[in-house]
XYZ file of C-alpha atoms in Angstrom:
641
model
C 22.454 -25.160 9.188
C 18.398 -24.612 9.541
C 16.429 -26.706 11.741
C 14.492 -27.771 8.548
C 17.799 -29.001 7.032
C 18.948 -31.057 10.341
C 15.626 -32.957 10.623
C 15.143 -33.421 6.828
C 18.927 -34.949 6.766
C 18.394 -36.984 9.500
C 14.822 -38.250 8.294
C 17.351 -38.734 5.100
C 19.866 -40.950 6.880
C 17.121 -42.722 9.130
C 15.318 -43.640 5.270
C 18.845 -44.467 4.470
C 19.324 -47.125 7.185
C 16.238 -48.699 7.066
C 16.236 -49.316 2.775
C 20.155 -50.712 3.723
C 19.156 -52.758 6.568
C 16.015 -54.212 4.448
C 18.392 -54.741 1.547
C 20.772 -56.274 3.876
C 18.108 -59.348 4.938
C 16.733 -59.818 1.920
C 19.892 -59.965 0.187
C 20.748 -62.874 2.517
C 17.788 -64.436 2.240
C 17.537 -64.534 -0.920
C 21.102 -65.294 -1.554
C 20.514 -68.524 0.978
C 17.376 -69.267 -1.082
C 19.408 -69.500 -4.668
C 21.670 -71.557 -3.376
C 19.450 -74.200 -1.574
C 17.832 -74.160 -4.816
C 20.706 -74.623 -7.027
C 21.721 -77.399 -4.981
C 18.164 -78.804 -5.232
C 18.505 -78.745 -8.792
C 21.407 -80.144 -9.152
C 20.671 -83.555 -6.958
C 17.893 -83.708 -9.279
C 20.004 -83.854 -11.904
C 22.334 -85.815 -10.942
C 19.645 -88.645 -10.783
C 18.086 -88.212 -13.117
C 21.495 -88.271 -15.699
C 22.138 -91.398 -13.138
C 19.267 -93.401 -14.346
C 19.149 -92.260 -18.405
C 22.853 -93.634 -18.710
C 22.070 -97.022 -17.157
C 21.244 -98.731 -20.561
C 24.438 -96.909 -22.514
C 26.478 -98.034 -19.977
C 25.356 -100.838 -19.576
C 25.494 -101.805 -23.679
C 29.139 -99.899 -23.325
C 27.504 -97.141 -25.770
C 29.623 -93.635 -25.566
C 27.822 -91.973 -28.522
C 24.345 -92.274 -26.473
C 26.505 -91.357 -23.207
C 27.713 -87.906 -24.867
C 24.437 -87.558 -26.097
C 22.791 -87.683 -22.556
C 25.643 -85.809 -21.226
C 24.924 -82.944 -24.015
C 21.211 -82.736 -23.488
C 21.893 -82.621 -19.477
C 24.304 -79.127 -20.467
C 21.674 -77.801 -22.641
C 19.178 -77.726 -19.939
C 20.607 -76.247 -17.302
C 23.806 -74.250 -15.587
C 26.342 -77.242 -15.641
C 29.930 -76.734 -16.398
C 31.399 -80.244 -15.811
C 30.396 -83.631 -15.635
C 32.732 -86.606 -14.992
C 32.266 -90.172 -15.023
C 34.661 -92.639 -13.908
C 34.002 -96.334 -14.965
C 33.949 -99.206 -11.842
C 35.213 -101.731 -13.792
C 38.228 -100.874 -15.688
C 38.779 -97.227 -14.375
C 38.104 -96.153 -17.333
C 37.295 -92.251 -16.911
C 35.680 -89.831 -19.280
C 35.049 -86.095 -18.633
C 32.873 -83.029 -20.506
C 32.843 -79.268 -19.942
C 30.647 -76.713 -20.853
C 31.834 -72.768 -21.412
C 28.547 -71.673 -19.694
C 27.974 -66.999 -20.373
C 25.964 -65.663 -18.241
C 23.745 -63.253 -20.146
C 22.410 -59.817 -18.810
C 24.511 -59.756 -15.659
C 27.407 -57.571 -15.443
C 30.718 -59.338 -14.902
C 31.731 -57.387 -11.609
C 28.544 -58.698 -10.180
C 29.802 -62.024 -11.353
C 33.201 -61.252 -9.895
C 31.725 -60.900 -6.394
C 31.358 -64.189 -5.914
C 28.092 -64.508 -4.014
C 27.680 -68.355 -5.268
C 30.309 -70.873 -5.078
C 30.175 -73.975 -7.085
C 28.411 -77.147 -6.194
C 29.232 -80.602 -7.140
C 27.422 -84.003 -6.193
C 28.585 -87.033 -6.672
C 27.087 -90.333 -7.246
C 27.092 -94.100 -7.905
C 25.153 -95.825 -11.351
C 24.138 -98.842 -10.651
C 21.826 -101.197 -12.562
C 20.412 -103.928 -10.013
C 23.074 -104.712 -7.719
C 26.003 -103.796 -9.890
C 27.779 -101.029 -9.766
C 28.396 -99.194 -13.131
C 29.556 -95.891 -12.671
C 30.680 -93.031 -10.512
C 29.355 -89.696 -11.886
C 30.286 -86.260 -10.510
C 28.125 -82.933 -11.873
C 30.305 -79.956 -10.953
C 26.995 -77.150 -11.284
C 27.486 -73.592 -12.225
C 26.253 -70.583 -10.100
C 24.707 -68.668 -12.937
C 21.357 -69.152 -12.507
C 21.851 -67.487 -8.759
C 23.731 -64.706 -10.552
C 21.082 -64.114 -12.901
C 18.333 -64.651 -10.071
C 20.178 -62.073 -7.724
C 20.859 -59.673 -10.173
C 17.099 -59.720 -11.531
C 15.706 -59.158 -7.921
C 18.574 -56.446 -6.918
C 17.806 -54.352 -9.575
C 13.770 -55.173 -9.092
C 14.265 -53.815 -5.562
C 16.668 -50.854 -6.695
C 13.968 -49.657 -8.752
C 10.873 -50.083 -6.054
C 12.873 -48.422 -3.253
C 13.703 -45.774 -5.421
C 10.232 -44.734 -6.348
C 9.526 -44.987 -2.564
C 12.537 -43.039 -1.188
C 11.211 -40.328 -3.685
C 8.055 -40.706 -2.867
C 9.208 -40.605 0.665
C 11.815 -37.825 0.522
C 8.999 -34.999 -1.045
C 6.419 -36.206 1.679
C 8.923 -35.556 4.380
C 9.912 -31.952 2.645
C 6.257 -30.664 2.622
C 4.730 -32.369 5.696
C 8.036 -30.531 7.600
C 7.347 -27.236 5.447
C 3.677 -27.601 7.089
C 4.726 -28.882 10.795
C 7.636 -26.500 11.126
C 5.568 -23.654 9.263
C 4.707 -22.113 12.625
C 8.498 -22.384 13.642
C 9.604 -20.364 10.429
C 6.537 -17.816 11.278
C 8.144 -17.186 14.805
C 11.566 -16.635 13.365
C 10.148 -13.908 10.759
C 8.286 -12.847 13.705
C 11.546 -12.812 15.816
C 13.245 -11.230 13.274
C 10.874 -7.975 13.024
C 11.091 -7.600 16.760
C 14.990 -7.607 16.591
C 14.382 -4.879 13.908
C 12.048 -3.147 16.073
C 8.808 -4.042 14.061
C 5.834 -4.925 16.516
C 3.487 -5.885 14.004
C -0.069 -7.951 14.576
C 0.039 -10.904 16.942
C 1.166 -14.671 15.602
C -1.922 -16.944 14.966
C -1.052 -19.719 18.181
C -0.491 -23.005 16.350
C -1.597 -26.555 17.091
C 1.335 -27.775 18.156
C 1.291 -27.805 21.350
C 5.165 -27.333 21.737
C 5.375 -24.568 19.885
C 1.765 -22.941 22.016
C 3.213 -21.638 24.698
C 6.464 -20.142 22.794
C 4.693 -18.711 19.989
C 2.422 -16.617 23.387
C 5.579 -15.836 24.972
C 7.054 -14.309 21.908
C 3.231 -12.396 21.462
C 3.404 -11.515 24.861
C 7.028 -9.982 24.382
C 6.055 -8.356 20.807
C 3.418 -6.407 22.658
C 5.343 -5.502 25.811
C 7.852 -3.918 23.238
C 4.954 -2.097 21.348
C 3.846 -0.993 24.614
C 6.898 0.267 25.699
C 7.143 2.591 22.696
C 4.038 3.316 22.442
C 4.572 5.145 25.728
C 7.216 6.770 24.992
C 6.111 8.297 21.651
C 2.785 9.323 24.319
C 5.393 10.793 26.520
C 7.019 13.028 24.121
C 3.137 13.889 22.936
C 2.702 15.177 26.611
C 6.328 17.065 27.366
C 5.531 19.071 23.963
C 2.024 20.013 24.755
C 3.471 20.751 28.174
C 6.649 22.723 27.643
C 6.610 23.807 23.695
C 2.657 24.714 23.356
C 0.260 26.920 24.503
C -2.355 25.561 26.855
C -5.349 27.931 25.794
C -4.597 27.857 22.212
C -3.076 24.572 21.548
C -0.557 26.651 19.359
C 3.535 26.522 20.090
C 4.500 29.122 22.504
C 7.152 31.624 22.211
C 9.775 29.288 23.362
C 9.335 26.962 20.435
C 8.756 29.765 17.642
C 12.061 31.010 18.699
C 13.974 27.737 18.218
C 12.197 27.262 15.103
C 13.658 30.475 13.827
C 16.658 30.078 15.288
C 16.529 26.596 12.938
C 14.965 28.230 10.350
C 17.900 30.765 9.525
C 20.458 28.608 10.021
C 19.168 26.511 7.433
C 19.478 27.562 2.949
C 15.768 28.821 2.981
C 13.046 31.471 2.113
C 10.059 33.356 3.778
C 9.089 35.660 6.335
C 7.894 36.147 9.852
C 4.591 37.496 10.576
C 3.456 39.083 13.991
C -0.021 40.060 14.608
C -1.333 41.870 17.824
C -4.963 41.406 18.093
C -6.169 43.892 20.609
C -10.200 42.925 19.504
C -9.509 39.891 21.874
C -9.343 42.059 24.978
C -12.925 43.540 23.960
C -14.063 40.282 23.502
C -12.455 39.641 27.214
C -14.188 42.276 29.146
C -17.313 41.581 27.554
C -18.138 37.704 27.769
C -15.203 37.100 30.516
C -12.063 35.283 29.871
C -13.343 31.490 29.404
C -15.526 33.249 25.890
C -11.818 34.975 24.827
C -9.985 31.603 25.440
C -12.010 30.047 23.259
C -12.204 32.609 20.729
C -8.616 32.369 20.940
C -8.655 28.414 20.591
C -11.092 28.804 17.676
C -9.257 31.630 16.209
C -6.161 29.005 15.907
C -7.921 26.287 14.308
C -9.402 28.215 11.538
C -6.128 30.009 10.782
C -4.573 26.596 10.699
C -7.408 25.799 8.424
C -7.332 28.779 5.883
C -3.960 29.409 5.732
C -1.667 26.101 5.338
C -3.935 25.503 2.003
C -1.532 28.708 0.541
C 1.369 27.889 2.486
C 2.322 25.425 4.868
C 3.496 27.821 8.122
C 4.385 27.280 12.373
C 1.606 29.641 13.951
C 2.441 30.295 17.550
C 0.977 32.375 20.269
C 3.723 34.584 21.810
C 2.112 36.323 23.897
C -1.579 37.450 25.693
C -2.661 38.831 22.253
C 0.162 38.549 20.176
C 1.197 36.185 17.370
C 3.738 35.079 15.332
C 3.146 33.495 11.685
C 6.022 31.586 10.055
C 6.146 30.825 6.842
C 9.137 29.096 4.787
C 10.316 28.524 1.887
C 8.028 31.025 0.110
C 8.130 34.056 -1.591
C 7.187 37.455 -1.861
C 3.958 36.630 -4.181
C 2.956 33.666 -2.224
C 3.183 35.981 0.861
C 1.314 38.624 0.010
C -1.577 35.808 -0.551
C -1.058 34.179 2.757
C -1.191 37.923 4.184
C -4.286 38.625 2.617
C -5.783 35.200 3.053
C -5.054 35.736 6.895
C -6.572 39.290 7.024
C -9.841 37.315 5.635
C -9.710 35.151 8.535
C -9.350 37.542 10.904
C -12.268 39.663 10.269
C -14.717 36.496 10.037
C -13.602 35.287 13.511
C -14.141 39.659 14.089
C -17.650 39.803 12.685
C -18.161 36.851 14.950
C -17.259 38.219 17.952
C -19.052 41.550 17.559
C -16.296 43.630 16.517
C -15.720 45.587 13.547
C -13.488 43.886 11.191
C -10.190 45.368 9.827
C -10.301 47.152 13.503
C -7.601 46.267 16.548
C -5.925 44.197 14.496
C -2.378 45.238 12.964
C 0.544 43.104 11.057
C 4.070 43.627 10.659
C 6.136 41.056 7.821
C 9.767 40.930 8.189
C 11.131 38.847 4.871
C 14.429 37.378 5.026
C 16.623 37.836 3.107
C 20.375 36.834 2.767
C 22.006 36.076 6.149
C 19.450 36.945 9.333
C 20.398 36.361 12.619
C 17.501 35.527 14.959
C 17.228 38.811 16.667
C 17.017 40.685 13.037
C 14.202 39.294 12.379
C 12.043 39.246 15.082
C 13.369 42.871 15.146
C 12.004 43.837 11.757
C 8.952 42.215 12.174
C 8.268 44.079 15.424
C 9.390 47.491 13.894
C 6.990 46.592 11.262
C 4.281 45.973 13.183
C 4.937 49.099 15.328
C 4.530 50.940 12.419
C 1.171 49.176 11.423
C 0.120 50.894 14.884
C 1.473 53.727 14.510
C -0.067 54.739 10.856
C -3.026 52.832 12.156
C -2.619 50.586 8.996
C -4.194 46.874 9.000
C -0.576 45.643 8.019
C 3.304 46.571 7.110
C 6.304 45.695 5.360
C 9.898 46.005 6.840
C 11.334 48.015 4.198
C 14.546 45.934 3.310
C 17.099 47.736 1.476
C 18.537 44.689 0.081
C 17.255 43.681 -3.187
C 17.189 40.242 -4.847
C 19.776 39.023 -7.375
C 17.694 37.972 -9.842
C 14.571 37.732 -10.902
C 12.297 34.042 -10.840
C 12.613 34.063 -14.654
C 16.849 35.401 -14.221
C 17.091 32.674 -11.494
C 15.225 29.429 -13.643
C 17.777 30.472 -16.609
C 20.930 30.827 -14.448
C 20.026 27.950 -12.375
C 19.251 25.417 -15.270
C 22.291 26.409 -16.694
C 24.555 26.064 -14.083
C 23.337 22.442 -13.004
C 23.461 21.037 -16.476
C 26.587 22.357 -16.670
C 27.633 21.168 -13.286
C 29.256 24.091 -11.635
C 29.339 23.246 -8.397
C 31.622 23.674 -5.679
C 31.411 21.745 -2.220
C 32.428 21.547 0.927
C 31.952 19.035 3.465
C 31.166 19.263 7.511
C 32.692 16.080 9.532
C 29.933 14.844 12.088
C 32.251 13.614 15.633
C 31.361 10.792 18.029
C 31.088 11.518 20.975
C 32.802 8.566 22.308
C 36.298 9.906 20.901
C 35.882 12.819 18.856
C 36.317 10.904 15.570
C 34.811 11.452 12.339
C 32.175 9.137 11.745
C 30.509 10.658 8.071
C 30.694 13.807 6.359
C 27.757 15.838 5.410
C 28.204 17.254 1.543
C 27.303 21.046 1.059
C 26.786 22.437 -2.318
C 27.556 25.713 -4.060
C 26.894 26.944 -7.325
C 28.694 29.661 -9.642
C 26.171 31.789 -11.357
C 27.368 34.758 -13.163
C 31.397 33.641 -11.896
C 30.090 34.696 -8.671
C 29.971 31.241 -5.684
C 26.509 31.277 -3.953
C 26.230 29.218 -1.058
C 22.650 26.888 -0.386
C 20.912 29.831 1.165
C 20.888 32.089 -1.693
C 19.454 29.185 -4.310
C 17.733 26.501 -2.209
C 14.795 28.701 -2.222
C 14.400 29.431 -5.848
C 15.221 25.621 -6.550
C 12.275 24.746 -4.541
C 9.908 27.104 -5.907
C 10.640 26.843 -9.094
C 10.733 22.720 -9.001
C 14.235 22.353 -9.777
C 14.706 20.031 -6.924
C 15.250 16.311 -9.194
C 17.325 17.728 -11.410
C 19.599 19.217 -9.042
C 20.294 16.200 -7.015
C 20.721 13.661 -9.900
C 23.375 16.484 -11.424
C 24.767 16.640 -8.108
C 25.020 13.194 -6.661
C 26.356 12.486 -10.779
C 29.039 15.261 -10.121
C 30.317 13.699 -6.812
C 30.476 10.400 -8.000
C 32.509 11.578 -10.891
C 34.835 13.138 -8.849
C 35.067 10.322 -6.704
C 34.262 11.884 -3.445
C 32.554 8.557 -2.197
C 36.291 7.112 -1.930
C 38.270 10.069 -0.382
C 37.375 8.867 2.963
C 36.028 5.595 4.658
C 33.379 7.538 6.305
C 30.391 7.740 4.317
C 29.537 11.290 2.459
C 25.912 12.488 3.917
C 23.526 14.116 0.760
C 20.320 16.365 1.929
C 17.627 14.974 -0.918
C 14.820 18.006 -1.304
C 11.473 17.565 -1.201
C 10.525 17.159 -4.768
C 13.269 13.883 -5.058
C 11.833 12.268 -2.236
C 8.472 12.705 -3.699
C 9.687 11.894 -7.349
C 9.051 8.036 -8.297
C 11.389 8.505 -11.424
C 13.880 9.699 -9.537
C 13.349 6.427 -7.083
C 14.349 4.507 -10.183
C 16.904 6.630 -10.881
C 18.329 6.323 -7.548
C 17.669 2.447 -7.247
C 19.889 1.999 -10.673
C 22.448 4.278 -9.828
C 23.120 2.355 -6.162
C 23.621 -0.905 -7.808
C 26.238 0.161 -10.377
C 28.302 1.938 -7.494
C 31.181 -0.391 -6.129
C 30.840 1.532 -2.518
C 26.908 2.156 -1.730
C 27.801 1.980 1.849
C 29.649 4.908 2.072
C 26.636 6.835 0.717
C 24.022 8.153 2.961
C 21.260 10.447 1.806
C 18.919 12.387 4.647
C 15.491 13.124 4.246
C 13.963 15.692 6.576
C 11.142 15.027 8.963
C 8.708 17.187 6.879
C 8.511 15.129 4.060
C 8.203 12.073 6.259
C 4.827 13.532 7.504
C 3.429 15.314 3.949
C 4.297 11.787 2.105
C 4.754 9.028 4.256
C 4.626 6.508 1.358
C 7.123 8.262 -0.927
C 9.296 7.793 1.509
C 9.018 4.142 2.618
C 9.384 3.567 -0.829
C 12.518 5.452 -1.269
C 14.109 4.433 2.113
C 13.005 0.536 1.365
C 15.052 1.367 -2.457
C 18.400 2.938 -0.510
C 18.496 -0.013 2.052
C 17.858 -2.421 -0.170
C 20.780 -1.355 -2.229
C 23.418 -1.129 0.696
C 23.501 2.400 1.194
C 21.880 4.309 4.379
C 19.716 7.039 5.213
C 18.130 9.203 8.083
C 16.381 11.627 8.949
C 17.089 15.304 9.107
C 15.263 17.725 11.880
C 14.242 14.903 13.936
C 12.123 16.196 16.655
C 10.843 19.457 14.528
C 7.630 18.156 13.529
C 4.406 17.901 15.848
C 3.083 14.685 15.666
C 4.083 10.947 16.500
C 7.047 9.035 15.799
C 5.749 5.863 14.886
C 7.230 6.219 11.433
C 10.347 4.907 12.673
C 9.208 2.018 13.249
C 8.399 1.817 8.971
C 11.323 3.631 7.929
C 13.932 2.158 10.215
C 16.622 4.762 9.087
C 20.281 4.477 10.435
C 20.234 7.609 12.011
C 18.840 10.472 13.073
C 19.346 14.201 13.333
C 17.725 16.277 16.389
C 16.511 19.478 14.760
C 18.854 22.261 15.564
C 16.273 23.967 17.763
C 16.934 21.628 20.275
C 20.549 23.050 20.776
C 19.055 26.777 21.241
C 15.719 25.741 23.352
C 16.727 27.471 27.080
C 18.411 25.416 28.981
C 15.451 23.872 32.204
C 14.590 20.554 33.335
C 11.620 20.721 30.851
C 13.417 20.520 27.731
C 15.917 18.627 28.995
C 12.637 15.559 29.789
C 11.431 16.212 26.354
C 14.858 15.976 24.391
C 15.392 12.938 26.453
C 12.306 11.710 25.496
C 12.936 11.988 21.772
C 16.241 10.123 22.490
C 14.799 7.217 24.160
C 12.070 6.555 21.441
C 15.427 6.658 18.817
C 17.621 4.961 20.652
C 14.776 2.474 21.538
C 14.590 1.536 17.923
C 18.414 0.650 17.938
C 19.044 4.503 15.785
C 22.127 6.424 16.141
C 21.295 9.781 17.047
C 22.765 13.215 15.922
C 22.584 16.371 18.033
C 23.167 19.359 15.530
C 23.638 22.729 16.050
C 26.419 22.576 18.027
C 29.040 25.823 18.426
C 31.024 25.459 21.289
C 32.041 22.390 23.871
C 30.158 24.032 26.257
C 26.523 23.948 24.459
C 27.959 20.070 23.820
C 27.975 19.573 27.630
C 23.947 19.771 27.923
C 23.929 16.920 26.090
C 26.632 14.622 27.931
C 23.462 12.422 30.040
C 21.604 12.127 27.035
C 23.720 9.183 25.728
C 23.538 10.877 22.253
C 26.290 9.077 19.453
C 27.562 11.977 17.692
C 27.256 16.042 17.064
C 27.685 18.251 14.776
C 27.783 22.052 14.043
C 30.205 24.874 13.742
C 32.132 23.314 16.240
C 33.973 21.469 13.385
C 33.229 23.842 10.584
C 32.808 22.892 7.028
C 36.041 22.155 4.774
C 36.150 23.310 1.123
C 36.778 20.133 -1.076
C 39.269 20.527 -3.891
C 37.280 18.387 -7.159
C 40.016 16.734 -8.966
């Protein structure tokens, strides 16, 4: 029961009281009143009867004594009279059927008046004539009390509804500030350290409305460090100090992520040997910033085509790379990079489309890490050695289809739904049990299965990305995958859903028509958090709202902060698989430890992914990380029914 509810019932029963208690003594009093006056009445009639029948008893009349004796019950409540005559005994005796009008009879039946009778002597001079007795009748208290009861029913009424809504909005306004600090109390439970509380008047509720701002910040504080702290062991360990670009270490995690993920693109690696001119001509400090510069505009040029990780690998060398792209969009980011290159040239003095070379290694199919970087750097050996600005690794493989081949066979197959799943169980770590499933699609095109990594790309590019998860998530539910298992079924939502407001609705209706939404969960990856921040809320605000759940994917991948968590509040989150290849030092181990704290300081289960073997696990054991996942518990094929 709310605080609101116990004072406005006990202002309710302390109202009660005192309306019963006033009732109570007026009742009394005016039931004591009544009766004096009844009784008043009736001794007043009594002599004045007394004295009218003097002359007809004295003339022995009994018409004119009826007659008085009539008039006498007209006039007033009287249900007997009797009169006994002195000299021979004689005794005569009337009664009146008295009705009470406009008084119920179980009022009546109460009893609240008993009758009165007075009884006196008629006597003319010193002769004694009569004995009379008036027996009166209590109507006239019934019909008194019953008038002023109902009187009072109706004022204390009006005033106990008067006083009942005065009591519900002057508590509304005092405890106003109370209600404030449980919202308030609420959102710091959640994790939410929004603006201060505005301190109220009261001066009871002062000091504990500046404790709870005092706490609300300490949190905010807190977190706010720790999102600095991961800010300062990724500048430290995962980016390059002259050029503010990621280092070699992190470019090769990326990749390593990168391939293991369905995806697109290439990898670029430029030596710039025009930076070692620049070096023994203006000194080192000149080429560092040349370098520094040389980041920012390439940063600035070049994510306008295609969004792309640019890292420095080594003194002059560096590695561009670009995702889910493809071989037209590449061959403008190439050429839009060469541009850049020979301004920042020109600039320094040197001759542009000179000391510069580029080798492009496009994946395609299944790459291992060392492939690629392998083909890139055979590429660009052979830039230097044909003294050519840039090469292509010459990749015998060819592509399936073409984009209009793939837009046909794709739209087909997902309006026809032929898919094929499989699902990978995510472990605790606790006890090695399965705590959700993440879903995996394939697709038959041409009777031939192709896993994510063959299609993912072309479904991107060619904006296929809504209509493939509403046919998808449409296909599991039909299927009933939701209720194989208690665990909840994990769906990866691509970038174009999460960006997609019909789809929201979509979504939205589709969750509240489903009998289990808590054994959905859809993850949306850490890119899209940062390229449309409000998309998202508004998606993740739709899912929880509904009952289902949702996290994010590649947690950690992204530079920037990770104050979003506090908006999105997702159930979980995934580290980014680079994590599980970054070398193993005390360095990564601060910053992966970092990342954990700011999660698991919001109350957020977090996922290490990636994993192959118990013994990559192990790294992990002092992080106090929930659950893993990887290849250590490989993907099942589900069997649709």
């Amino acid at each position: 029961m709310t605080l609101f509810r116990q004072i406005y019932a006990l202002l309710f029963v302390l109202f009660l009281l005192t309306i019963a208690s006033l009732a109570y003594v007026q009742f009394n009093e005016t039931q004591s009143f009544l009766a004096k006056q009844m009784e008043s009445d009736l001794n007043n009639a009594s002599h004045s009867l007394g004295l009218m029948l003097v002359p007809a008893l004295e003339a022995g009349d009994d018409a004119a004594t009826e007659t008085l004796v009539n008039v006498l019950f007209e006039g007033g409540y009287y249900q007997q009279i009797k009169l006994t005559w002195l000299v021979d005994g004689k005794q005569q005796v009337w009664n009146n059927a008295i009705r009470v009008q406009n008084v119920p009879q179980w009022f009546i039946d109460l009893e609240i008046f008993k009758p009165i009778a007075k009884e006196s002597i008629i006597t003319s001079g010193w002769l004694q004539l009569a004995k009379i007795e008036i027996t009166a009748h209590p109507g006239f208290g019934y019909q008194e009390m019953w008038r002023i009861i109902t009187n009072i029913i109706i004022v204390f009424s009006i005033l106990f509804l008067i006083a009942i809504i005065f009591a519900r909005v002057g508590l509304s306004i005092i405890l106003k500030p109370l209600n404030s600090l449980s919202e308030h109390a609420k959102k710091i439970a959640n994790r939410q350290f929004g603006p201060d509380m505005p301190t109220p008047k009261t001066t009871e509720l002062k000091e504990l409305v500046q404790a709870f701002n005092s706490m609300s910040s300490q949190l905010k504080q807190v977190f706010n460090s720790l999102d600095e702290e991961v800010s300062a062991l990724r500048k430290k360990n995962l980016v390059d100090q002259v050029s503010n670009l990621p280092n070699r270490q992190y470019m090769v995690s990326r990749i390593n992520g990168w391939l293991s993920e369905p995806s697109s693109g290439a990898l670029f690696l430029v030596k710039m040997d025009w930076l070692e001119d620049v070096h023994s001509q203006y000194g080192y400090q000149v080429r560092d910033e040349t370098i520094k510069l040389l980041g920012n505009k390439l940063h600035h040029h070049l994510d306008d085509i295609s969004p792309s990780v640019i890292a420095r690998i080594a003194a002059y060398e560096f590695a561009f790379l670009i995702e889910e792209s493809e071989h037209e969009q590449l061959s403008k980011y190439l050429q839009g990079m060469i541009r850049t290159i020979n301004k920042e040239i020109s600039k320094a003095g040197c001759k542009p489309n000179e000391q510069f070379n580029i080798g492009i290694a496009e994946r395609l199919g299944q790459m291992s890490v060392s492939d690629i970087l392998a083909q890139a750097d055979n590429a660009l050996q052979k830039s230097i050695k044909d003294n050519k600005i840039f090469h292509w690794y010459e990749n015998t493989q060819q592509q399936l289809f073409s984009r209009d081949e793939w837009r046909q066979k794709l739209t087909h197959a997902i309006n026809n739904n032929q898919f094929q799943f499989r699902w990978q169980p995510i472990l605790l770590n606790e006890n090695n049990e399965v705590c959700q499933r993440e879903l995996y699609c394939q697709l038959t095109l041409d009777n031939e299965v192709l896993h994510a990594g063959q299609f993912m790309p072309f479904v991107e590019i060619l904006s296929l990305g809504t209509v493939l998860d509403r046919c998808l998530i449409e296909t599991v539910n039909s299927h009933h995958l939701f209720d194989r298992n208690f665990e909840p079924v994990a769906i990866n939502l691509t970038y174009q859903s999460i960006g997609d407001h019909e789809f929201h609705l979509w979504i939205k209706k589709f969750l509240r028509n489903h009998k289990t939404p808590e054994r959905i969960c859809f993850e949306i990856p850490e890119a899209s958090v940062y390229s449309d921040l409000s998309s998202c809320e508004h998606l993740c605000n739709i899912i929880r709202d509904c009952g289902a759940h949702f996290g994010i994917d590649h947690f950690g991948r992204q530079f920037g902060s990770m104050a979003y968590l506090q908006n999105l509040r997702p159930s979980y989150v995934k580290l980014d698989q680079s994590f599980a290849f970054i070398e193993e030092n005390q360095h990564n181990s601060e910053l992966c430890r970092a990342l954990v704290n700011v999660a698991k300081g919001l109350d957020i289960q977090v996922i290490v992914t990636g994993i192959q073997e118990n013994k990559q696990l192990s790294r992990f054991n002092d992080l106090r990380l929930d659950a893993h996942q990887g290849y250590i518990a490989p993907p099942v094929d589900i069997k649709l029914t």
